[in-house]
CSV table of C-alpha atoms and ligand atoms in Angstrom, one decimal:
chain,number,residue,atom,x,y,z
A,1,MET,CA,-60.7,28.7,-16.2
A,2,ILE,CA,-62.8,30.6,-18.6
A,3,ALA,CA,-65.4,28.8,-20.7
A,4,ALA,CA,-64.8,28.3,-24.5
A,5,GLN,CA,-66.7,30.8,-26.7
A,6,PHE,CA,-70.4,30.2,-27.1
A,7,ASP,CA,-73.6,31.8,-28.4
A,8,TYR,CA,-76.6,32.4,-26.2
A,9,VAL,CA,-80.3,32.6,-26.9
A,10,ARG,CA,-83.2,32.9,-24.5
A,11,ALA,CA,-86.3,30.9,-25.1
A,12,ASN,CA,-89.5,32.4,-23.8
A,13,THR,CA,-91.8,29.4,-24.4
A,14,LEU,CA,-91.3,25.7,-24.4
A,15,ASP,CA,-92.2,25.5,-28.1
A,16,GLU,CA,-89.5,28.1,-28.9
A,17,ALA,CA,-87.0,26.1,-26.9
A,18,LEU,CA,-87.9,22.9,-28.7
A,19,THR,CA,-87.6,24.6,-32.1
A,20,LEU,CA,-84.2,26.0,-31.2
A,21,LEU,CA,-83.0,22.6,-29.9
A,22,ALA,CA,-84.3,20.9,-33.1
A,23,GLN,CA,-82.4,23.4,-35.2
A,24,ASN,CA,-79.1,23.2,-33.2
A,25,GLU,CA,-78.3,19.7,-32.3
A,26,ASP,CA,-75.0,20.5,-30.4
A,27,ALA,CA,-76.7,23.2,-28.3
A,28,LYS,CA,-77.2,22.8,-24.5
A,29,LEU,CA,-80.1,23.9,-22.5
A,30,LEU,CA,-79.3,26.3,-19.7
A,31,ALA,CA,-81.5,25.9,-16.6
A,32,GLY,CA,-80.1,27.0,-13.3
A,33,GLY,CA,-76.6,26.7,-14.7
A,34,HIS,CA,-75.2,25.3,-11.5
A,35,SER,CA,-73.8,22.2,-13.1
A,36,LEU,CA,-73.5,23.3,-16.7
A,37,ILE,CA,-71.5,26.5,-16.1
A,38,PRO,CA,-68.9,24.9,-13.9
A,39,ALA,CA,-68.5,22.1,-16.5
A,40,MET,CA,-68.1,24.7,-19.2
A,41,LYS,CA,-65.5,26.6,-17.1
A,42,LEU,CA,-63.5,23.4,-16.8
A,43,ARG,CA,-64.0,22.9,-20.5
A,44,LEU,CA,-65.6,19.5,-19.8
A,45,ALA,CA,-68.5,20.9,-21.9
A,46,MET,CA,-68.0,23.2,-24.8
A,47,PRO,CA,-71.5,23.7,-26.4
A,48,PRO,CA,-71.5,26.2,-29.3
A,49,LEU,CA,-74.9,27.5,-28.2
A,50,LEU,CA,-76.8,27.8,-24.9
A,51,ILE,CA,-80.6,27.9,-25.0
A,52,ASP,CA,-81.7,29.5,-21.8
A,53,ILE,CA,-84.9,28.0,-20.5
A,54,ALA,CA,-84.8,29.6,-17.1
A,55,ARG,CA,-87.5,32.1,-17.8
A,56,ILE,CA,-90.1,29.8,-19.2
A,57,LYS,CA,-92.8,30.3,-16.5
A,58,ASP,CA,-94.9,27.3,-17.7
A,59,LEU,CA,-92.1,25.0,-16.6
A,60,SER,CA,-92.1,26.1,-13.0
A,61,TYR,CA,-94.9,24.7,-10.8
A,62,ILE,CA,-95.9,22.2,-8.1
A,63,ARG,CA,-99.4,20.9,-8.2
A,64,GLU,CA,-101.6,17.9,-7.6
A,65,GLU,CA,-103.5,16.4,-10.5
A,66,ASP,CA,-105.2,13.0,-11.1
A,67,GLY,CA,-103.7,11.5,-7.9
A,68,GLN,CA,-100.2,12.6,-8.9
A,69,ILE,CA,-97.8,15.2,-7.8
A,70,ARG,CA,-96.6,17.2,-10.8
A,71,ILE,CA,-93.5,19.3,-10.7
A,72,GLY,CA,-92.3,21.4,-13.6
A,73,ALA,CA,-88.7,20.9,-14.6
A,74,MET,CA,-87.7,24.5,-13.9
A,75,THR,CA,-89.0,24.4,-10.3
A,76,THR,CA,-86.0,25.3,-8.1
A,77,HIS,CA,-84.7,23.2,-5.2
A,78,TYR,CA,-85.8,26.0,-2.9
A,79,GLN,CA,-89.4,26.0,-4.2
A,80,ILE,CA,-89.6,22.3,-3.5
A,81,GLU,CA,-87.9,22.6,-0.1
A,82,SER,CA,-90.4,25.3,1.0
A,83,SER,CA,-93.6,23.8,-0.5
A,84,ASP,CA,-96.2,23.3,2.2
A,85,LEU,CA,-98.1,21.0,-0.2
A,86,LEU,CA,-95.2,18.7,-0.6
A,87,LYS,CA,-94.3,18.8,3.1
A,88,GLU,CA,-97.9,17.4,3.6
A,89,ILE,CA,-98.2,14.9,0.9
A,90,CYS,CA,-94.6,13.9,-0.1
A,91,PRO,CA,-92.1,15.0,2.6
A,92,LEU,CA,-89.2,13.2,0.9
A,93,LEU,CA,-89.1,15.8,-1.8
A,94,PRO,CA,-88.6,18.9,0.5
A,95,GLU,CA,-86.2,16.9,2.7
A,96,CYS,CA,-84.1,16.0,-0.3
A,97,ALA,CA,-84.2,19.5,-1.7
A,98,GLY,CA,-83.1,20.9,1.7
A,99,ALA,CA,-80.0,18.6,1.6
A,100,ILE,CA,-78.7,20.1,-1.7
A,101,GLY,CA,-75.7,22.4,-1.6
A,102,ASP,CA,-76.2,25.8,0.0
A,103,VAL,CA,-78.9,28.4,-0.2
A,104,GLN,CA,-77.5,30.0,-3.4
A,105,VAL,CA,-77.5,26.6,-5.2
A,106,ARG,CA,-81.0,25.8,-4.0
A,107,ASN,CA,-82.3,29.2,-5.1
A,108,LYS,CA,-81.0,28.8,-8.7
A,109,GLY,CA,-80.7,25.0,-9.3
A,110,THR,CA,-83.7,23.2,-10.7
A,111,ILE,CA,-85.0,19.6,-10.3
A,112,GLY,CA,-85.1,19.2,-14.1
A,113,GLY,CA,-81.5,20.3,-14.5
A,114,SER,CA,-80.3,18.1,-11.7
A,115,VAL,CA,-82.2,15.0,-13.0
A,116,ALA,CA,-81.2,15.6,-16.6
A,117,HIS,CA,-77.5,16.0,-15.5
A,118,SER,CA,-77.5,12.6,-13.7
A,119,ASP,CA,-74.5,13.5,-11.5
A,120,PRO,CA,-73.5,10.3,-9.7
A,121,ALA,CA,-73.4,12.3,-6.4
A,122,GLY,CA,-76.6,14.3,-7.1
A,123,ASP,CA,-79.4,14.0,-4.5
A,124,TRP,CA,-82.5,14.1,-6.7
A,125,PRO,CA,-81.9,10.8,-8.6
A,126,ALA,CA,-82.1,8.8,-5.3
A,127,ALA,CA,-85.4,10.4,-4.4
A,128,ILE,CA,-86.8,10.1,-7.9
A,129,ILE,CA,-86.0,6.3,-7.9
A,130,ALA,CA,-87.4,5.7,-4.4
A,131,LEU,CA,-90.6,7.5,-5.4
A,132,ASN,CA,-91.0,5.6,-8.6
A,133,ALA,CA,-91.3,8.9,-10.4
A,134,GLU,CA,-92.2,9.3,-14.1
A,135,LEU,CA,-90.2,11.7,-16.2
A,136,ILE,CA,-92.0,13.5,-19.0
A,137,ALA,CA,-89.8,14.2,-22.0
A,138,THR,CA,-91.0,16.4,-24.8
A,139,SER,CA,-89.7,17.1,-28.3
A,140,LYS,CA,-90.9,18.3,-31.7
A,141,ASN,CA,-92.1,14.7,-32.2
A,142,GLY,CA,-94.4,14.6,-29.2
A,143,GLU,CA,-94.1,13.5,-25.6
A,144,ARG,CA,-93.1,10.3,-23.8
A,145,THR,CA,-93.0,9.0,-20.3
A,146,ILE,CA,-89.8,7.5,-18.9
A,147,LYS,CA,-89.9,5.5,-15.7
A,148,ALA,CA,-87.3,6.5,-13.1
A,149,ASP,CA,-85.7,3.0,-13.2
A,150,ASP,CA,-85.0,3.5,-16.9
A,151,PHE,CA,-84.0,7.2,-16.8
A,152,PHE,CA,-80.5,7.1,-15.3
A,153,VAL,CA,-78.4,5.3,-17.8
A,154,ASP,CA,-74.8,6.0,-16.6
A,155,LEU,CA,-72.5,8.8,-15.4
A,156,LEU,CA,-74.0,12.1,-16.7
A,157,THR,CA,-76.1,10.0,-19.1
A,158,THR,CA,-79.9,9.7,-19.1
A,159,ALA,CA,-82.5,8.2,-21.4
A,160,LEU,CA,-83.3,11.6,-22.9
A,161,GLU,CA,-82.8,11.7,-26.6
A,162,PRO,CA,-81.3,14.6,-28.6
A,163,GLY,CA,-84.0,17.2,-29.1
A,164,GLU,CA,-85.9,16.2,-26.0
A,165,ILE,CA,-86.5,18.5,-23.0
A,166,LEU,CA,-87.5,17.1,-19.6
A,167,ARG,CA,-90.8,18.9,-19.0
A,168,GLU,CA,-92.2,17.4,-15.8
A,169,VAL,CA,-91.6,15.1,-12.9
A,170,ARG,CA,-94.7,13.0,-11.9
A,171,ILE,CA,-95.1,11.1,-8.7
A,172,SER,CA,-98.1,9.0,-7.8
A,173,LYS,CA,-99.4,9.7,-4.3
A,174,THR,CA,-99.2,6.7,-2.0
A,175,ALA,CA,-102.2,5.8,0.0
A,176,GLY,CA,-102.3,4.5,3.6
A,177,ARG,CA,-99.6,4.5,6.2
A,178,THR,CA,-96.4,5.7,4.6
A,179,GLY,CA,-93.0,6.9,5.8
A,180,GLN,CA,-90.3,8.6,3.8
A,181,ALA,CA,-86.8,9.8,4.5
A,182,TYR,CA,-83.7,11.1,2.8
A,183,VAL,CA,-80.4,10.9,4.7
A,184,LYS,CA,-77.0,11.9,3.3
A,185,MET,CA,-73.4,12.1,4.2
A,186,HIS,CA,-72.3,15.5,2.7
A,187,HIS,CA,-68.9,15.8,1.2
A,188,PRO,CA,-67.2,18.3,3.4
A,189,ALA,CA,-65.9,20.4,0.5
A,190,SER,CA,-68.5,20.2,-2.2
A,191,GLY,CA,-71.7,19.4,-0.2
A,192,PHE,CA,-72.5,16.7,-2.7
A,193,ALA,CA,-73.5,13.2,-1.5
A,194,VAL,CA,-70.7,10.9,-0.5
A,195,VAL,CA,-73.6,8.5,0.0
A,196,GLY,CA,-77.3,9.5,-0.1
A,197,VAL,CA,-80.2,7.2,0.6
A,198,ALA,CA,-83.9,7.9,-0.1
A,199,ALA,CA,-86.5,5.5,1.4
A,200,SER,CA,-90.2,5.3,0.9
A,201,LEU,CA,-92.1,2.7,2.9
A,202,VAL,CA,-95.8,1.6,2.9
A,203,MET,CA,-96.8,-0.1,6.2
A,204,ASN,CA,-99.9,-2.1,7.0
A,205,GLY,CA,-102.1,-1.9,10.0
A,206,ASP,CA,-100.0,-4.4,11.9
A,207,GLY,CA,-96.9,-2.4,11.4
A,208,ASP,CA,-95.5,-4.8,8.8
A,209,CYS,CA,-93.8,-3.3,5.8
A,210,GLU,CA,-95.9,-3.9,2.7
A,211,LYS,CA,-93.6,-2.2,0.2
A,212,ALA,CA,-90.2,-0.7,0.4
A,213,ASN,CA,-88.4,1.5,-2.1
A,214,VAL,CA,-84.8,2.5,-1.7
A,215,GLY,CA,-82.8,4.7,-4.0
A,216,ILE,CA,-79.1,5.3,-3.5
A,217,THR,CA,-76.8,8.0,-4.8
A,218,GLY,CA,-73.1,8.8,-4.5
A,219,VAL,CA,-72.0,5.2,-4.5
A,220,SER,CA,-71.7,4.3,-8.1
A,221,SER,CA,-71.5,5.9,-11.6
A,222,LYS,CA,-75.3,6.5,-11.4
A,223,ALA,CA,-78.0,6.4,-8.8
A,224,TYR,CA,-79.7,3.0,-8.4
A,225,ARG,CA,-82.5,1.1,-6.8
A,226,ALA,CA,-81.2,-1.2,-4.0
A,227,THR,CA,-83.3,-4.1,-5.1
A,228,ALA,CA,-81.9,-6.7,-2.7
A,229,ALA,CA,-82.3,-4.4,0.3
A,230,GLU,CA,-85.9,-3.7,-0.7
A,231,ALA,CA,-86.6,-7.4,-1.0
A,232,GLY,CA,-85.3,-7.9,2.5
A,233,LEU,CA,-87.8,-5.4,3.9
A,234,ALA,CA,-91.0,-6.0,1.9
A,235,GLY,CA,-93.6,-8.2,3.7
A,236,LYS,CA,-91.6,-8.2,7.0
A,237,LYS,CA,-91.9,-6.8,10.5
A,238,LEU,CA,-89.1,-4.2,10.5
A,239,GLY,CA,-87.1,-5.0,13.6
A,240,GLU,CA,-83.5,-4.1,14.1
A,241,GLN,CA,-82.1,-7.4,12.8
A,242,THR,CA,-84.3,-7.4,9.7
A,243,ILE,CA,-83.3,-3.8,8.8
A,244,ALA,CA,-79.6,-4.7,9.4
A,245,ASP,CA,-79.9,-7.8,7.2
A,246,ALA,CA,-81.6,-5.9,4.4
A,247,ALA,CA,-79.2,-3.0,4.6
A,248,SER,CA,-76.2,-5.4,4.3
A,249,HIS,CA,-77.4,-5.8,0.6
A,250,ALA,CA,-77.2,-2.1,-0.2
A,251,THR,CA,-74.5,-2.5,-2.8
A,252,ASP,CA,-75.2,-6.0,-4.1
A,253,ASP,CA,-74.2,-6.2,-7.8
A,254,VAL,CA,-73.1,-2.6,-7.8
A,255,ASP,CA,-69.7,-1.3,-9.0
A,256,VAL,CA,-68.7,0.9,-6.0
A,257,ASN,CA,-66.7,4.1,-6.6
A,258,GLY,CA,-63.6,4.9,-4.7
A,259,ASP,CA,-61.9,8.3,-4.6
A,260,LEU,CA,-59.5,10.4,-2.5
A,261,PHE,CA,-62.1,11.1,0.1
A,262,ALA,CA,-63.8,7.7,0.4
A,263,SER,CA,-62.4,4.4,-0.7
A,264,ALA,CA,-64.8,1.8,-2.3
A,265,ASP,CA,-64.8,-0.2,1.0
A,266,TYR,CA,-65.6,2.9,3.0
A,267,ARG,CA,-68.4,3.8,0.6
A,268,ARG,CA,-69.8,0.3,0.8
A,269,HIS,CA,-69.8,0.5,4.6
A,270,LEU,CA,-71.5,4.0,4.5
A,271,ALA,CA,-74.2,2.7,2.1
A,272,VAL,CA,-75.1,0.0,4.7
A,273,VAL,CA,-75.2,2.5,7.5
A,274,TYR,CA,-77.2,5.1,5.6
A,275,VAL,CA,-79.8,2.5,4.4
A,276,LYS,CA,-80.3,1.6,8.0
A,277,ARG,CA,-80.7,5.2,9.0
A,278,ALA,CA,-83.1,6.0,6.2
A,279,ILE,CA,-85.3,3.0,7.0
A,280,ALA,CA,-85.3,3.8,10.7
A,281,ALA,CA,-86.3,7.4,10.0
A,282,ALA,CA,-89.0,6.3,7.5
A,283,ILE,CA,-90.5,3.9,10.0
A,284,LYS,CA,-90.6,6.6,12.7
A,285,ARG,CA,-92.5,8.9,10.4
A,286,ALA,CA,-95.0,6.2,9.3
A,287,GLY,CA,-96.1,6.5,13.0
B,1,FAD,C1,-71.3,24.8,-5.1
B,1,FAD,C2,-72.3,23.8,-5.6
B,1,FAD,C3,-72.8,22.8,-4.7
B,1,FAD,C4,-73.7,21.9,-5.2
B,1,FAD,N1,-74.2,20.9,-4.3
B,1,FAD,C5,-75.0,20.0,-4.7
B,1,FAD,C6,-75.5,19.0,-3.8
B,1,FAD,O1,-75.2,18.9,-2.6
B,1,FAD,N2,-76.4,18.1,-4.3
B,1,FAD,C7,-76.8,18.1,-5.6
B,1,FAD,O2,-77.6,17.2,-6.0
B,1,FAD,N3,-76.4,19.0,-6.4
B,1,FAD,C8,-75.6,20.0,-6.0
B,1,FAD,N4,-75.1,20.9,-6.9
B,1,FAD,C9,-75.7,20.9,-8.3
B,1,FAD,C10,-77.0,21.7,-8.3
B,1,FAD,O3,-78.0,21.0,-7.7
B,1,FAD,C11,-77.5,22.0,-9.8
B,1,FAD,O4,-78.4,22.9,-9.7
B,1,FAD,C12,-78.1,20.8,-10.5
B,1,FAD,O5,-77.3,19.7,-10.6
B,1,FAD,C13,-78.3,21.2,-12.0
B,1,FAD,O6,-79.5,22.0,-12.1
B,1,FAD,P1,-79.4,23.3,-12.9
B,1,FAD,O7,-80.9,23.8,-13.0
B,1,FAD,O8,-78.4,24.2,-12.3
B,1,FAD,O9,-79.0,22.8,-14.4
B,1,FAD,P2,-78.0,23.3,-15.4
B,1,FAD,O10,-76.6,23.3,-14.8
B,1,FAD,O11,-78.5,24.5,-16.1
B,1,FAD,O12,-78.0,22.0,-16.5
B,1,FAD,C14,-77.5,20.8,-16.2
B,1,FAD,C15,-77.6,19.9,-17.4
B,1,FAD,O13,-78.9,19.5,-17.6
B,1,FAD,C16,-79.4,19.9,-18.9
B,1,FAD,N5,-80.8,20.4,-18.7
B,1,FAD,C17,-81.2,21.3,-17.8
B,1,FAD,N6,-82.5,21.4,-17.8
B,1,FAD,C18,-83.0,20.5,-18.6
B,1,FAD,C19,-84.3,20.0,-19.0
B,1,FAD,N7,-85.4,20.6,-18.5
B,1,FAD,N8,-84.4,19.0,-20.0
B,1,FAD,C20,-83.3,18.5,-20.5
B,1,FAD,N9,-82.0,18.8,-20.1
B,1,FAD,C21,-81.8,19.8,-19.2
B,1,FAD,C22,-78.4,21.0,-19.3
B,1,FAD,O14,-78.4,21.2,-20.7
B,1,FAD,C23,-77.1,20.5,-18.7
B,1,FAD,O15,-76.5,19.6,-19.5
B,1,FAD,C24,-74.2,21.9,-6.5
B,1,FAD,C25,-73.8,22.9,-7.4
B,1,FAD,C26,-72.8,23.8,-7.0
B,1,FAD,C27,-72.4,24.9,-7.9
């Protein structure tokens, strides 16, 4: 299908984009366009105005500052996938980026667009939750920090308010012996996650798990923290049985989606299997 008629304006600075957004409350920001344009072509979205933020250079960066990793919202999946800095200090990010779509999608799609879109099968939300990221939202009224756990509200719905632009993703660097992994069952047609699990573990010197963070996507209307699974891992020696017991709680209190490709029961089963895989991979990497 062809998108409904719309106007287009390119913002060259963040301030310009914020002003345009404040003046046009029904406008949509255009980042990589890899979720918005398909939605417009299906007429699921019919914004009267697109504000193109893709060329705002100040929103595209990866850097370390004050013990945090800071990633500009317009940083592409490919920039994250290929970042030597991130491979060194937060390998979950490049691993997750590399699991997204295909090379064209990764070259154009952005972390900010993906997180702001809150696709229930998107990969970033699982990693963002497992890494306890902070999302920096900015508007004409100033800036605020939203915790990952509060950011994903529901299907295609986030805590961003009208007039706000997601400016930056911040992740605190974890000290000590850590292991991270992202594992995913790709949908054979779309490449999106049927189930995707991000795990980030902190281990102590005896090889016990001090802290476990597990984010899951693809399973429900939004990505979520597998709280009960985390509780089954933290403070424990992670043997096969402990991991299996913890993973069996992957979908506790979660309304599991079913569709033509994967029934709710099958997805529930996959979530358990992929939590086990993610934890096993993270332990291996913790050394
Ligand atoms: C063929 C194909 C396969 C794909 N496979 C996968 C996959 O396997 N895994 C996966 O996770 N994704 C996949 N995607 C989606 C892809 O990752 C998109 O790039 C991503 O979801 C959206 O990022 P974008 O930069 O393209 O955002 P856009 O499409 O430009 O925007 C998406 C939404 O976010 C809003 N927005 C954008 N930037 C901001 C911002 N900074 N602040 C506030 N709001 C903002 C827009 O207004 C819009 O509503 C696929 C897409 C395609 C076309």
